[in-house]
JSON list of C-alpha atoms in Angstrom, two decimals:
[
{"chain": "Q", "resi": 19, "resn": "UNK", "atom": "CA", "xyz": [2.70, 2.48, 30.97]},
{"chain": "Q", "resi": 20, "resn": "UNK", "atom": "CA", "xyz": [4.25, 0.46, 33.74]},
{"chain": "Q", "resi": 21, "resn": "UNK", "atom": "CA", "xyz": [5.69, -2.62, 32.09]},
{"chain": "Q", "resi": 22, "resn": "UNK", "atom": "CA", "xyz": [5.53, -1.74, 28.40]},
{"chain": "Q", "resi": 23, "resn": "UNK", "atom": "CA", "xyz": [2.94, -4.40, 27.52]},
{"chain": "Q", "resi": 24, "resn": "UNK", "atom": "CA", "xyz": [-0.32, -2.87, 28.72]},
{"chain": "Q", "resi": 25, "resn": "UNK", "atom": "CA", "xyz": [-1.27, -1.47, 25.32]},
{"chain": "Q", "resi": 26, "resn": "UNK", "atom": "CA", "xyz": [-1.08, -4.96, 23.77]},
{"chain": "Q", "resi": 27, "resn": "UNK", "atom": "CA", "xyz": [-3.80, -6.20, 26.08]},
{"chain": "Q", "resi": 28, "resn": "UNK", "atom": "CA", "xyz": [-6.33, -3.57, 25.14]},
{"chain": "Q", "resi": 29, "resn": "UNK", "atom": "CA", "xyz": [-5.80, -2.92, 21.46]},
{"chain": "Q", "resi": 30, "resn": "UNK", "atom": "CA", "xyz": [-8.54, -4.14, 19.12]},
{"chain": "Q", "resi": 31, "resn": "UNK", "atom": "CA", "xyz": [-7.72, -7.01, 16.76]},
{"chain": "Q", "resi": 32, "resn": "UNK", "atom": "CA", "xyz": [-6.20, -6.01, 13.45]},
{"chain": "Q", "resi": 33, "resn": "UNK", "atom": "CA", "xyz": [-8.77, -6.51, 10.71]},
{"chain": "Q", "resi": 34, "resn": "UNK", "atom": "CA", "xyz": [-7.33, -6.63, 7.22]},
{"chain": "Q", "resi": 35, "resn": "UNK", "atom": "CA", "xyz": [-10.04, -7.12, 4.62]},
{"chain": "Q", "resi": 36, "resn": "UNK", "atom": "CA", "xyz": [-9.00, -8.37, 1.20]},
{"chain": "Q", "resi": 37, "resn": "UNK", "atom": "CA", "xyz": [-8.84, -6.11, -1.81]},
{"chain": "Q", "resi": 38, "resn": "UNK", "atom": "CA", "xyz": [-11.80, -6.29, -4.17]},
{"chain": "Q", "resi": 39, "resn": "UNK", "atom": "CA", "xyz": [-11.58, -8.74, -7.03]},
{"chain": "Q", "resi": 40, "resn": "UNK", "atom": "CA", "xyz": [-10.18, -7.02, -10.12]},
{"chain": "Q", "resi": 41, "resn": "UNK", "atom": "CA", "xyz": [-13.33, -8.19, -11.94]},
{"chain": "Q", "resi": 42, "resn": "UNK", "atom": "CA", "xyz": [-15.69, -6.44, -9.53]},
{"chain": "Q", "resi": 43, "resn": "UNK", "atom": "CA", "xyz": [-17.37, -3.66, -11.52]},
{"chain": "Q", "resi": 44, "resn": "UNK", "atom": "CA", "xyz": [-15.89, -0.26, -10.69]},
{"chain": "Q", "resi": 45, "resn": "UNK", "atom": "CA", "xyz": [-19.04, 1.26, -9.17]},
{"chain": "Q", "resi": 46, "resn": "UNK", "atom": "CA", "xyz": [-19.45, -1.75, -6.86]},
{"chain": "Q", "resi": 47, "resn": "UNK", "atom": "CA", "xyz": [-15.74, -1.74, -6.01]},
{"chain": "Q", "resi": 48, "resn": "UNK", "atom": "CA", "xyz": [-16.22, 1.77, -4.61]},
{"chain": "Q", "resi": 49, "resn": "UNK", "atom": "CA", "xyz": [-18.73, 0.42, -2.07]},
{"chain": "Q", "resi": 50, "resn": "UNK", "atom": "CA", "xyz": [-16.42, -2.52, -1.33]},
{"chain": "Q", "resi": 51, "resn": "UNK", "atom": "CA", "xyz": [-13.48, -0.19, -0.71]},
{"chain": "Q", "resi": 52, "resn": "UNK", "atom": "CA", "xyz": [-15.59, 2.11, 1.45]},
{"chain": "Q", "resi": 53, "resn": "UNK", "atom": "CA", "xyz": [-16.57, -0.96, 3.49]},
{"chain": "Q", "resi": 54, "resn": "UNK", "atom": "CA", "xyz": [-12.85, -1.77, 3.83]},
{"chain": "Q", "resi": 55, "resn": "UNK", "atom": "CA", "xyz": [-12.11, 1.75, 5.01]},
{"chain": "Q", "resi": 56, "resn": "UNK", "atom": "CA", "xyz": [-14.70, 1.70, 7.80]},
{"chain": "Q", "resi": 57, "resn": "UNK", "atom": "CA", "xyz": [-14.33, -1.91, 8.97]},
{"chain": "Q", "resi": 58, "resn": "UNK", "atom": "CA", "xyz": [-12.13, -1.22, 12.00]},
{"chain": "Q", "resi": 59, "resn": "UNK", "atom": "CA", "xyz": [-14.25, 1.72, 13.15]},
{"chain": "Q", "resi": 60, "resn": "UNK", "atom": "CA", "xyz": [-17.66, 0.21, 12.37]},
{"chain": "Q", "resi": 61, "resn": "UNK", "atom": "CA", "xyz": [-18.11, -3.42, 11.36]},
{"chain": "Q", "resi": 62, "resn": "UNK", "atom": "CA", "xyz": [-21.86, -2.71, 11.17]},
{"chain": "Q", "resi": 63, "resn": "UNK", "atom": "CA", "xyz": [-21.35, 0.04, 8.59]},
{"chain": "Q", "resi": 64, "resn": "UNK", "atom": "CA", "xyz": [-18.98, -2.21, 6.70]},
{"chain": "Q", "resi": 65, "resn": "UNK", "atom": "CA", "xyz": [-21.55, -5.04, 6.56]},
{"chain": "Q", "resi": 66, "resn": "UNK", "atom": "CA", "xyz": [-24.26, -2.63, 5.42]},
{"chain": "Q", "resi": 67, "resn": "UNK", "atom": "CA", "xyz": [-22.05, -1.38, 2.59]},
{"chain": "Q", "resi": 68, "resn": "UNK", "atom": "CA", "xyz": [-21.27, -4.93, 1.51]},
{"chain": "Q", "resi": 69, "resn": "UNK", "atom": "CA", "xyz": [-24.99, -5.68, 1.46]},
{"chain": "Q", "resi": 70, "resn": "UNK", "atom": "CA", "xyz": [-25.35, -2.69, -0.89]},
{"chain": "Q", "resi": 71, "resn": "UNK", "atom": "CA", "xyz": [-22.52, -4.13, -3.00]},
{"chain": "Q", "resi": 72, "resn": "UNK", "atom": "CA", "xyz": [-24.43, -7.45, -3.26]},
{"chain": "Q", "resi": 73, "resn": "UNK", "atom": "CA", "xyz": [-27.59, -5.60, -4.28]},
{"chain": "Q", "resi": 74, "resn": "UNK", "atom": "CA", "xyz": [-25.68, -3.82, -7.04]},
{"chain": "Q", "resi": 75, "resn": "UNK", "atom": "CA", "xyz": [-23.93, -7.04, -8.01]},
{"chain": "Q", "resi": 76, "resn": "UNK", "atom": "CA", "xyz": [-27.34, -8.68, -8.52]},
{"chain": "Q", "resi": 77, "resn": "UNK", "atom": "CA", "xyz": [-28.22, -5.77, -10.79]},
{"chain": "Q", "resi": 78, "resn": "UNK", "atom": "CA", "xyz": [-24.96, -6.30, -12.70]},
{"chain": "Q", "resi": 79, "resn": "UNK", "atom": "CA", "xyz": [-25.99, -9.95, -13.10]},
{"chain": "Q", "resi": 80, "resn": "UNK", "atom": "CA", "xyz": [-29.17, -8.89, -14.91]},
{"chain": "Q", "resi": 81, "resn": "UNK", "atom": "CA", "xyz": [-31.65, -8.44, -12.06]},
{"chain": "Q", "resi": 82, "resn": "UNK", "atom": "CA", "xyz": [-33.65, -5.28, -11.26]},
{"chain": "Q", "resi": 83, "resn": "UNK", "atom": "CA", "xyz": [-31.53, -4.51, -8.20]},
{"chain": "Q", "resi": 84, "resn": "UNK", "atom": "CA", "xyz": [-34.44, -3.21, -6.12]},
{"chain": "Q", "resi": 85, "resn": "UNK", "atom": "CA", "xyz": [-34.89, -6.16, -3.75]},
{"chain": "Q", "resi": 86, "resn": "UNK", "atom": "CA", "xyz": [-31.85, -8.43, -3.26]},
{"chain": "Q", "resi": 87, "resn": "UNK", "atom": "CA", "xyz": [-33.98, -11.29, -1.88]},
{"chain": "Q", "resi": 88, "resn": "UNK", "atom": "CA", "xyz": [-36.11, -11.31, -5.04]},
{"chain": "Q", "resi": 89, "resn": "UNK", "atom": "CA", "xyz": [-33.02, -10.92, -7.23]},
{"chain": "Q", "resi": 90, "resn": "UNK", "atom": "CA", "xyz": [-31.30, -13.90, -5.60]},
{"chain": "Q", "resi": 91, "resn": "UNK", "atom": "CA", "xyz": [-34.48, -15.95, -6.00]},
{"chain": "Q", "resi": 92, "resn": "UNK", "atom": "CA", "xyz": [-34.62, -15.08, -9.70]},
{"chain": "Q", "resi": 93, "resn": "UNK", "atom": "CA", "xyz": [-30.97, -16.07, -10.12]},
{"chain": "Q", "resi": 94, "resn": "UNK", "atom": "CA", "xyz": [-31.67, -19.41, -8.40]},
{"chain": "Q", "resi": 95, "resn": "UNK", "atom": "CA", "xyz": [-34.47, -20.07, -10.91]},
{"chain": "Q", "resi": 96, "resn": "UNK", "atom": "CA", "xyz": [-31.99, -19.73, -13.78]},
{"chain": "Q", "resi": 97, "resn": "UNK", "atom": "CA", "xyz": [-29.42, -22.07, -12.25]},
{"chain": "Q", "resi": 98, "resn": "UNK", "atom": "CA", "xyz": [-27.45, -20.10, -9.65]},
{"chain": "Q", "resi": 99, "resn": "UNK", "atom": "CA", "xyz": [-25.23, -22.63, -7.83]},
{"chain": "Q", "resi": 100, "resn": "UNK", "atom": "CA", "xyz": [-26.28, -23.34, -4.24]},
{"chain": "Q", "resi": 101, "resn": "UNK", "atom": "CA", "xyz": [-23.01, -22.16, -2.69]},
{"chain": "Q", "resi": 102, "resn": "UNK", "atom": "CA", "xyz": [-23.26, -18.82, -4.49]},
{"chain": "Q", "resi": 103, "resn": "UNK", "atom": "CA", "xyz": [-26.91, -18.42, -3.43]},
{"chain": "Q", "resi": 104, "resn": "UNK", "atom": "CA", "xyz": [-25.83, -19.09, 0.16]},
{"chain": "Q", "resi": 105, "resn": "UNK", "atom": "CA", "xyz": [-22.97, -16.60, -0.07]},
{"chain": "Q", "resi": 106, "resn": "UNK", "atom": "CA", "xyz": [-25.30, -13.93, -1.46]},
{"chain": "Q", "resi": 107, "resn": "UNK", "atom": "CA", "xyz": [-27.85, -14.61, 1.28]},
{"chain": "Q", "resi": 108, "resn": "UNK", "atom": "CA", "xyz": [-25.24, -14.49, 4.06]},
{"chain": "Q", "resi": 109, "resn": "UNK", "atom": "CA", "xyz": [-24.06, -11.04, 2.94]},
{"chain": "Q", "resi": 110, "resn": "UNK", "atom": "CA", "xyz": [-27.65, -9.87, 2.40]},
{"chain": "Q", "resi": 111, "resn": "UNK", "atom": "CA", "xyz": [-28.94, -11.06, 5.78]},
{"chain": "Q", "resi": 112, "resn": "UNK", "atom": "CA", "xyz": [-25.92, -10.05, 7.88]},
{"chain": "Q", "resi": 113, "resn": "UNK", "atom": "CA", "xyz": [-25.88, -6.65, 6.15]},
{"chain": "Q", "resi": 114, "resn": "UNK", "atom": "CA", "xyz": [-29.60, -6.17, 6.77]},
{"chain": "Q", "resi": 115, "resn": "UNK", "atom": "CA", "xyz": [-29.41, -7.27, 10.38]},
{"chain": "Q", "resi": 116, "resn": "UNK", "atom": "CA", "xyz": [-26.39, -5.08, 11.07]},
{"chain": "Q", "resi": 117, "resn": "UNK", "atom": "CA", "xyz": [-28.57, -1.99, 10.84]},
{"chain": "Q", "resi": 118, "resn": "UNK", "atom": "CA", "xyz": [-31.47, -3.31, 12.92]},
{"chain": "Q", "resi": 119, "resn": "UNK", "atom": "CA", "xyz": [-31.08, -3.01, 16.72]},
{"chain": "Q", "resi": 120, "resn": "UNK", "atom": "CA", "xyz": [-30.76, -6.28, 18.59]},
{"chain": "Q", "resi": 121, "resn": "UNK", "atom": "CA", "xyz": [-30.43, -8.49, 15.51]},
{"chain": "Q", "resi": 122, "resn": "UNK", "atom": "CA", "xyz": [-26.66, -8.91, 15.17]},
{"chain": "Q", "resi": 123, "resn": "UNK", "atom": "CA", "xyz": [-23.92, -7.16, 17.05]},
{"chain": "Q", "resi": 124, "resn": "UNK", "atom": "CA", "xyz": [-20.96, -7.06, 14.70]},
{"chain": "Q", "resi": 125, "resn": "UNK", "atom": "CA", "xyz": [-19.07, -4.87, 17.16]},
{"chain": "Q", "resi": 126, "resn": "UNK", "atom": "CA", "xyz": [-18.87, -7.95, 19.39]},
{"chain": "Q", "resi": 127, "resn": "UNK", "atom": "CA", "xyz": [-17.69, -10.14, 16.53]},
{"chain": "Q", "resi": 128, "resn": "UNK", "atom": "CA", "xyz": [-16.07, -8.04, 13.77]},
{"chain": "Q", "resi": 129, "resn": "UNK", "atom": "CA", "xyz": [-14.64, -11.20, 12.20]},
{"chain": "Q", "resi": 130, "resn": "UNK", "atom": "CA", "xyz": [-18.13, -11.87, 10.82]},
{"chain": "Q", "resi": 131, "resn": "UNK", "atom": "CA", "xyz": [-18.00, -8.60, 8.88]},
{"chain": "Q", "resi": 132, "resn": "UNK", "atom": "CA", "xyz": [-14.49, -9.48, 7.73]},
{"chain": "Q", "resi": 133, "resn": "UNK", "atom": "CA", "xyz": [-15.75, -12.79, 6.33]},
{"chain": "Q", "resi": 134, "resn": "UNK", "atom": "CA", "xyz": [-18.31, -10.95, 4.17]},
{"chain": "Q", "resi": 135, "resn": "UNK", "atom": "CA", "xyz": [-15.50, -9.45, 2.07]},
{"chain": "Q", "resi": 136, "resn": "UNK", "atom": "CA", "xyz": [-14.31, -12.94, 1.20]},
{"chain": "Q", "resi": 137, "resn": "UNK", "atom": "CA", "xyz": [-17.83, -13.98, 0.26]},
{"chain": "Q", "resi": 138, "resn": "UNK", "atom": "CA", "xyz": [-18.27, -11.01, -2.09]},
{"chain": "Q", "resi": 139, "resn": "UNK", "atom": "CA", "xyz": [-15.00, -11.88, -3.83]},
{"chain": "Q", "resi": 140, "resn": "UNK", "atom": "CA", "xyz": [-16.07, -15.54, -4.03]},
{"chain": "Q", "resi": 141, "resn": "UNK", "atom": "CA", "xyz": [-19.34, -14.49, -5.68]},
{"chain": "Q", "resi": 142, "resn": "UNK", "atom": "CA", "xyz": [-17.47, -12.33, -8.20]},
{"chain": "Q", "resi": 143, "resn": "UNK", "atom": "CA", "xyz": [-15.08, -15.16, -8.98]},
{"chain": "Q", "resi": 144, "resn": "UNK", "atom": "CA", "xyz": [-17.90, -17.64, -9.61]},
{"chain": "Q", "resi": 145, "resn": "UNK", "atom": "CA", "xyz": [-20.29, -15.32, -11.44]},
{"chain": "Q", "resi": 146, "resn": "UNK", "atom": "CA", "xyz": [-17.95, -13.02, -13.39]},
{"chain": "Q", "resi": 147, "resn": "UNK", "atom": "CA", "xyz": [-14.30, -14.15, -13.43]},
{"chain": "Q", "resi": 148, "resn": "UNK", "atom": "CA", "xyz": [-14.76, -17.87, -14.17]},
{"chain": "Q", "resi": 149, "resn": "UNK", "atom": "CA", "xyz": [-17.40, -17.41, -16.89]},
{"chain": "Q", "resi": 150, "resn": "UNK", "atom": "CA", "xyz": [-15.24, -14.77, -18.62]},
{"chain": "Q", "resi": 151, "resn": "UNK", "atom": "CA", "xyz": [-12.17, -17.01, -18.49]},
{"chain": "Q", "resi": 152, "resn": "UNK", "atom": "CA", "xyz": [-14.04, -20.03, -19.88]},
{"chain": "Q", "resi": 153, "resn": "UNK", "atom": "CA", "xyz": [-15.68, -17.94, -22.61]},
{"chain": "Q", "resi": 154, "resn": "UNK", "atom": "CA", "xyz": [-12.33, -16.48, -23.68]},
{"chain": "Q", "resi": 155, "resn": "UNK", "atom": "CA", "xyz": [-10.85, -19.97, -24.04]},
{"chain": "Q", "resi": 156, "resn": "UNK", "atom": "CA", "xyz": [-13.95, -21.31, -25.80]},
{"chain": "Q", "resi": 157, "resn": "UNK", "atom": "CA", "xyz": [-13.82, -18.40, -28.25]},
{"chain": "Q", "resi": 158, "resn": "UNK", "atom": "CA", "xyz": [-10.29, -19.51, -29.24]},
{"chain": "Q", "resi": 159, "resn": "UNK", "atom": "CA", "xyz": [-11.46, -22.97, -30.36]},
{"chain": "Q", "resi": 160, "resn": "UNK", "atom": "CA", "xyz": [-11.45, -23.59, -34.10]},
{"chain": "Q", "resi": 161, "resn": "UNK", "atom": "CA", "xyz": [-14.73, -22.70, -35.81]},
{"chain": "Q", "resi": 162, "resn": "UNK", "atom": "CA", "xyz": [-15.27, -26.29, -36.95]},
{"chain": "Q", "resi": 163, "resn": "UNK", "atom": "CA", "xyz": [-15.03, -27.57, -33.36]},
{"chain": "Q", "resi": 164, "resn": "UNK", "atom": "CA", "xyz": [-17.54, -24.97, -32.17]},
{"chain": "Q", "resi": 165, "resn": "UNK", "atom": "CA", "xyz": [-19.94, -26.01, -34.97]},
{"chain": "Q", "resi": 166, "resn": "UNK", "atom": "CA", "xyz": [-19.64, -29.68, -33.91]},
{"chain": "Q", "resi": 167, "resn": "UNK", "atom": "CA", "xyz": [-20.40, -28.71, -30.32]},
{"chain": "Q", "resi": 168, "resn": "UNK", "atom": "CA", "xyz": [-23.38, -26.66, -31.44]},
{"chain": "Q", "resi": 169, "resn": "UNK", "atom": "CA", "xyz": [-24.69, -29.56, -33.55]},
{"chain": "Q", "resi": 170, "resn": "UNK", "atom": "CA", "xyz": [-24.22, -32.01, -30.67]},
{"chain": "Q", "resi": 171, "resn": "UNK", "atom": "CA", "xyz": [-26.10, -29.77, -28.22]},
{"chain": "Q", "resi": 172, "resn": "UNK", "atom": "CA", "xyz": [-29.03, -29.14, -30.62]},
{"chain": "Q", "resi": 173, "resn": "UNK", "atom": "CA", "xyz": [-29.52, -32.85, -31.37]},
{"chain": "Q", "resi": 174, "resn": "UNK", "atom": "CA", "xyz": [-32.23, -34.45, -29.17]}
]
């Protein structure tokens, strides 16, 4: 080291993926955390693990969990919001392509893999956290108010 700054020029960028959402199911959080652990060494492996997390998340959301593309399509048919469908598809496609030669080179652009962590947490927030929070508040409404709502929604 001649001038004391050479190492700064050649060190890889620091990649700090977010922690998993506290509402991410524990078995899926293990894949998420494994993806965090390998991100700096292998963004491709990280993306592949996050794709697995999305597959298992689809299963958690009531789908078979065998084919994420089919699962996402089924969720769309029952009203999955467009932005969540897009987030699921980004993680699915980038994760798939990460393991196929010549498709995507995440080692050239590890920030893409880093962004997948944010998308998984966004999906969890929209599909698990927000519905649970709304349901908890709705459950606290007086019984008479809930009956009025039910009557309103059943009236043609």
